[in-house]
Amino acid sequence: GEDVEQSLFLSVREGDSSVINCTYTDSSSTYLYWYKQEPGAGLQLLTYIFSNMDMKQDQRLTVLLNKKDKHLSLRIADTQTGDSAIYFCAESPMDSNYQLIWGAGTKLIIKP
Amino acid sequence: DGGITQSPKYLFRKEGQNVTLSCEQNLNHDAMYWYRQDPGQGLRLIYYSQIVNDFQKGDIAEGYSVSREKKESFPLTVTSAQKNPTAFYLCASSRGTGYQPQHFGDGTRLSIL
């Protein structure tokens, strides 16, 4: 079956890098997304990557994809208090008509 | 600015009452979606629509209904048949299906009186 798994919490010090991990199980070609949700708000699309890519970088964000292990990570450089949020990983397999399969979200906690 | 507007932000339902959540988008997107979010869980798909006058059930459609009479609008009705409606409801839209990323509104929090 299709499943997306994430750790529920990650705690980092302000100024350090945060690495949020996600594993997925679908074997077909797929798009993989990272969304950010601040308290009481909707989801904000951060970035997305196709499963034939290894890496994508956008300012402080770096997405790494290990296709063999079906492991996706989101690295946030120089983590700031404004990065405190829940981060969702989602998969969009071609053979599921591109409907999104969501992880449960990782809450990023920033320590001063 | 283009975006997705959900209203109201907070909504209270009495026992036996139907309530309707509004979702409007001015992004000219063809596809629209409704999700339910419960604490500590990922998003669960209630209904989605790929085109006007057509919609499909998602994973948890029981106790909900939708309509798609206009491209811009996709209202969700939470009926009295939904016995546990307390949740955060999110509306999203995308340019189409396929890999097009979904964009979200700010959500409606529904509670039971």
GROMACS .gro file of C-alpha atoms in nm:
model
  225
    1GLY     CA    1   0.000   0.000   0.000
    2GLU     CA    2   0.094   0.361  -0.028
    3ASP     CA    3   0.216   0.537   0.283
    4VAL     CA    4   0.415   0.846   0.374
    5GLU     CA    5   0.592   0.853   0.710
    6GLN     CA    6   0.747   1.137   0.905
    7SER     CA    7   0.875   1.187   1.257
    8LEU     CA    8   0.627   1.388   1.462
    9PHE     CA    9   0.874   1.632   1.622
   10LEU     CA   10   1.213   1.790   1.554
   11SER     CA   11   1.387   2.031   1.790
   12VAL     CA   12   1.678   2.248   1.673
   13ARG     CA   13   1.865   2.552   1.798
   14GLU     CA   14   1.818   2.885   1.628
   15GLY     CA   15   2.088   2.931   1.364
   16ASP     CA   16   2.146   2.558   1.314
   17SER     CA   17   2.029   2.358   1.014
   18SER     CA   18   1.706   2.161   1.038
   19VAL     CA   19   1.667   1.835   0.850
   20ILE     CA   20   1.315   1.698   0.823
   21ASN     CA   21   1.284   1.346   0.689
   22CYS     CA   22   1.013   1.159   0.505
   23THR     CA   23   0.984   0.811   0.359
   24TYR     CA   24   0.739   0.701   0.094
   25THR     CA   25   0.648   0.361  -0.040
   26ASP     CA   26   0.497   0.403  -0.384
   27SER     CA   27   0.705   0.250  -0.659
   28SER     CA   28   0.568   0.445  -0.957
   29SER     CA   29   0.697   0.777  -1.082
   30THR     CA   30   0.577   1.043  -0.850
   31TYR     CA   31   0.598   1.403  -0.744
   32LEU     CA   32   0.698   1.479  -0.385
   33TYR     CA   33   0.600   1.797  -0.206
   34TRP     CA   34   0.689   1.988   0.108
   35TYR     CA   35   0.431   2.213   0.269
   36LYS     CA   36   0.456   2.438   0.575
   37GLN     CA   37   0.167   2.502   0.815
   38GLU     CA   38   0.183   2.774   1.078
   39PRO     CA   39  -0.061   2.760   1.374
   40GLY     CA   40  -0.423   2.813   1.274
   41ALA     CA   41  -0.335   2.864   0.909
   42GLY     CA   42  -0.357   2.678   0.581
   43LEU     CA   43  -0.072   2.498   0.410
   44GLN     CA   44   0.192   2.687   0.218
   45LEU     CA   45   0.368   2.510  -0.068
   46LEU     CA   46   0.744   2.527  -0.009
   47THR     CA   47   0.885   2.320  -0.293
   48TYR     CA   48   0.836   2.003  -0.493
   49ILE     CA   49   1.054   1.755  -0.678
   50PHE     CA   50   0.998   1.482  -0.934
   51SER     CA   51   1.118   1.135  -0.846
   52ASN     CA   52   1.382   1.129  -1.120
   53MET     CA   53   1.568   1.421  -0.957
   54ASP     CA   54   1.825   1.397  -0.678
   55MET     CA   55   1.827   1.745  -0.538
   56LYS     CA   56   1.659   2.082  -0.556
   57GLN     CA   57   1.774   2.401  -0.387
   58ASP     CA   58   1.582   2.721  -0.329
   59GLN     CA   59   1.746   2.983  -0.106
   60ARG     CA   60   1.762   2.833   0.246
   61LEU     CA   61   1.578   2.518   0.144
   62THR     CA   62   1.743   2.206   0.004
   63VAL     CA   63   1.548   1.895  -0.091
   64LEU     CA   64   1.737   1.567  -0.123
   65LEU     CA   65   1.586   1.253  -0.270
   66ASN     CA   66   1.727   0.903  -0.226
   67LYS     CA   67   1.526   0.703  -0.478
   68LYS     CA   68   1.671   0.369  -0.378
   69ASP     CA   69   1.561   0.408  -0.016
   70LYS     CA   70   1.251   0.616  -0.106
   71HIS     CA   71   1.373   0.878   0.138
   72LEU     CA   72   1.309   1.251   0.104
   73SER     CA   73   1.457   1.522   0.321
   74LEU     CA   74   1.406   1.896   0.361
   75ARG     CA   75   1.702   2.091   0.494
   76ILE     CA   76   1.645   2.443   0.625
   77ALA     CA   77   1.970   2.635   0.662
   78ASP     CA   78   2.016   2.892   0.941
   79THR     CA   79   1.688   2.805   1.111
   80GLN     CA   80   1.498   3.107   1.243
   81THR     CA   81   1.206   3.142   1.485
   82GLY     CA   82   0.980   3.209   1.187
   83ASP     CA   83   1.051   2.856   1.066
   84SER     CA   84   0.861   2.717   1.363
   85ALA     CA   85   0.570   2.527   1.204
   86ILE     CA   86   0.447   2.185   1.102
   87TYR     CA   87   0.605   2.054   0.784
   88PHE     CA   88   0.413   1.807   0.569
   89CYS     CA   89   0.556   1.573   0.313
   90ALA     CA   90   0.317   1.454   0.040
   91GLU     CA   91   0.343   1.216  -0.251
   92SER     CA   92   0.148   1.229  -0.577
   93PRO     CA   93   0.181   0.891  -0.753
   94MET     CA   94   0.093   0.872  -1.121
   95ASP     CA   95  -0.099   0.550  -1.070
   96SER     CA   96  -0.323   0.710  -0.806
   97ASN     CA   97  -0.440   0.974  -1.052
   98TYR     CA   98  -0.205   1.216  -0.879
   99GLN     CA   99  -0.410   1.232  -0.561
  100LEU     CA  100  -0.187   1.337  -0.275
  101ILE     CA  101  -0.085   1.096  -0.002
  102TRP     CA  102   0.008   1.290   0.310
  103GLY     CA  103   0.246   1.232   0.595
  104ALA     CA  104   0.126   1.320   0.947
  105GLY     CA  105   0.353   1.624   0.963
  106THR     CA  106   0.670   1.709   1.158
  107LYS     CA  107   0.648   1.985   1.416
  108LEU     CA  108   0.968   2.192   1.407
  109ILE     CA  109   1.050   2.343   1.745
  110ILE     CA  110   1.313   2.617   1.761
  111LYS     CA  111   1.522   2.651   2.077
  112PRO     CA  112   1.679   2.991   2.148
  113ASP     CA  113  -0.382   3.914  -0.548
  114GLY     CA  114  -0.502   3.572  -0.652
  115GLY     CA  115  -0.581   3.321  -0.386
  116ILE     CA  116  -0.825   3.094  -0.211
  117THR     CA  117  -1.072   3.237   0.039
  118GLN     CA  118  -1.241   3.020   0.298
  119SER     CA  119  -1.519   3.147   0.518
  120PRO     CA  120  -1.603   3.164   0.794
  121LYS     CA  121  -1.279   3.117   0.987
  122TYR     CA  122  -1.468   2.971   1.284
  123LEU     CA  123  -1.803   2.792   1.274
  124PHE     CA  124  -2.018   2.631   1.538
  125ARG     CA  125  -2.274   2.361   1.474
  126LYS     CA  126  -2.564   2.255   1.686
  127GLU     CA  127  -2.680   1.896   1.705
  128GLY     CA  128  -2.885   1.793   1.402
  129GLN     CA  129  -2.784   2.097   1.202
  130ASN     CA  130  -2.628   2.114   0.856
  131VAL     CA  131  -2.362   2.378   0.803
  132THR     CA  132  -2.194   2.496   0.485
  133LEU     CA  133  -1.832   2.601   0.451
  134SER     CA  134  -1.745   2.837   0.169
  135CYS     CA  135  -1.444   2.813  -0.062
  136GLU     CA  136  -1.380   3.060  -0.343
  137GLN     CA  137  -1.073   3.086  -0.567
  138ASN     CA  138  -0.969   3.346  -0.823
  139LEU     CA  139  -0.669   3.154  -0.955
  140ASN     CA  140  -0.862   3.019  -1.256
  141HIS     CA  141  -0.785   2.667  -1.135
  142ASP     CA  142  -0.985   2.376  -1.272
  143ALA     CA  143  -0.948   2.138  -0.978
  144MET     CA  144  -1.063   2.196  -0.621
  145TYR     CA  145  -1.039   1.984  -0.306
  146TRP     CA  146  -1.170   1.960   0.049
  147TYR     CA  147  -0.959   1.810   0.326
  148ARG     CA  148  -1.019   1.743   0.691
  149GLN     CA  149  -0.735   1.785   0.941
  150ASP     CA  150  -0.739   1.635   1.290
  151PRO     CA  151  -0.461   1.695   1.545
  152GLY     CA  152  -0.154   1.481   1.491
  153GLN     CA  153  -0.280   1.345   1.160
  154GLY     CA  154  -0.217   1.417   0.800
  155LEU     CA  155  -0.481   1.557   0.572
  156ARG     CA  156  -0.767   1.333   0.466
  157LEU     CA  157  -0.948   1.395   0.140
  158ILE     CA  158  -1.324   1.446   0.163
  159TYR     CA  159  -1.423   1.539  -0.194
  160TYR     CA  160  -1.254   1.671  -0.504
  161SER     CA  161  -1.367   1.822  -0.831
  162GLN     CA  162  -1.170   1.827  -1.153
  163ILE     CA  163  -1.420   2.028  -1.353
  164VAL     CA  164  -1.742   2.223  -1.312
  165ASN     CA  165  -2.053   2.010  -1.244
  166ASP     CA  166  -1.843   1.706  -1.159
  167PHE     CA  167  -1.697   1.583  -0.830
  168GLN     CA  168  -1.572   1.260  -0.674
  169LYS     CA  169  -1.569   1.118  -0.325
  170GLY     CA  170  -1.243   1.106  -0.138
  171ASP     CA  171  -1.148   0.878   0.147
  172ILE     CA  172  -1.394   1.014   0.407
  173ALA     CA  173  -1.697   1.145   0.215
  174GLU     CA  174  -1.965   1.002   0.445
  175GLY     CA  175  -2.163   1.277   0.617
  176TYR     CA  176  -2.046   1.547   0.373
  177SER     CA  177  -2.178   1.687   0.046
  178VAL     CA  178  -2.044   1.930  -0.214
  179SER     CA  179  -2.145   2.113  -0.529
  180ARG     CA  180  -1.945   2.266  -0.814
  181GLU     CA  181  -2.177   2.493  -1.008
  182LYS     CA  182  -1.910   2.752  -1.082
  183LYS     CA  183  -1.539   2.716  -1.151
  184GLU     CA  184  -1.456   2.957  -0.870
  185SER     CA  185  -1.665   2.799  -0.596
  186PHE     CA  186  -1.668   2.463  -0.418
  187PRO     CA  187  -1.882   2.475  -0.102
  188LEU     CA  188  -1.879   2.189   0.149
  189THR     CA  189  -2.184   2.098   0.356
  190VAL     CA  190  -2.129   1.910   0.679
  191THR     CA  191  -2.454   1.726   0.738
  192SER     CA  192  -2.608   1.601   1.061
  193ALA     CA  193  -2.504   1.252   0.951
  194GLN     CA  194  -2.142   1.342   1.025
  195LYS     CA  195  -2.125   1.244   1.391
  196ASN     CA  196  -1.778   1.376   1.464
  197PRO     CA  197  -1.749   1.699   1.265
  198THR     CA  198  -1.512   1.887   1.497
  199ALA     CA  199  -1.200   1.946   1.287
  200PHE     CA  200  -1.006   2.195   1.079
  201TYR     CA  201  -1.128   2.200   0.719
  202LEU     CA  202  -0.900   2.300   0.437
  203CYS     CA  203  -0.991   2.385   0.080
  204ALA     CA  204  -0.733   2.364  -0.198
  205SER     CA  205  -0.716   2.417  -0.571
  206SER     CA  206  -0.478   2.327  -0.851
  207ARG     CA  207  -0.441   2.414  -1.217
  208GLY     CA  208  -0.538   2.063  -1.308
  209THR     CA  209  -0.469   1.715  -1.193
  210GLY     CA  210  -0.138   1.552  -1.270
  211TYR     CA  211   0.160   1.700  -1.096
  212GLN     CA  212   0.011   2.046  -1.055
  213PRO     CA  213   0.072   2.147  -0.693
  214GLN     CA  214  -0.222   2.227  -0.471
  215HIS     CA  215  -0.265   2.569  -0.313
  216PHE     CA  216  -0.455   2.610   0.011
  217GLY     CA  217  -0.692   2.849   0.180
  218ASP     CA  218  -0.654   2.948   0.546
  219GLY     CA  219  -0.904   2.693   0.672
  220THR     CA  220  -1.228   2.684   0.871
  221ARG     CA  221  -1.239   2.549   1.223
  222LEU     CA  222  -1.569   2.374   1.295
  223SER     CA  223  -1.678   2.301   1.651
  224ILE     CA  224  -1.986   2.149   1.809
  225LEU     CA  225  -2.197   2.352   2.050
   0.00000   0.00000   0.00000
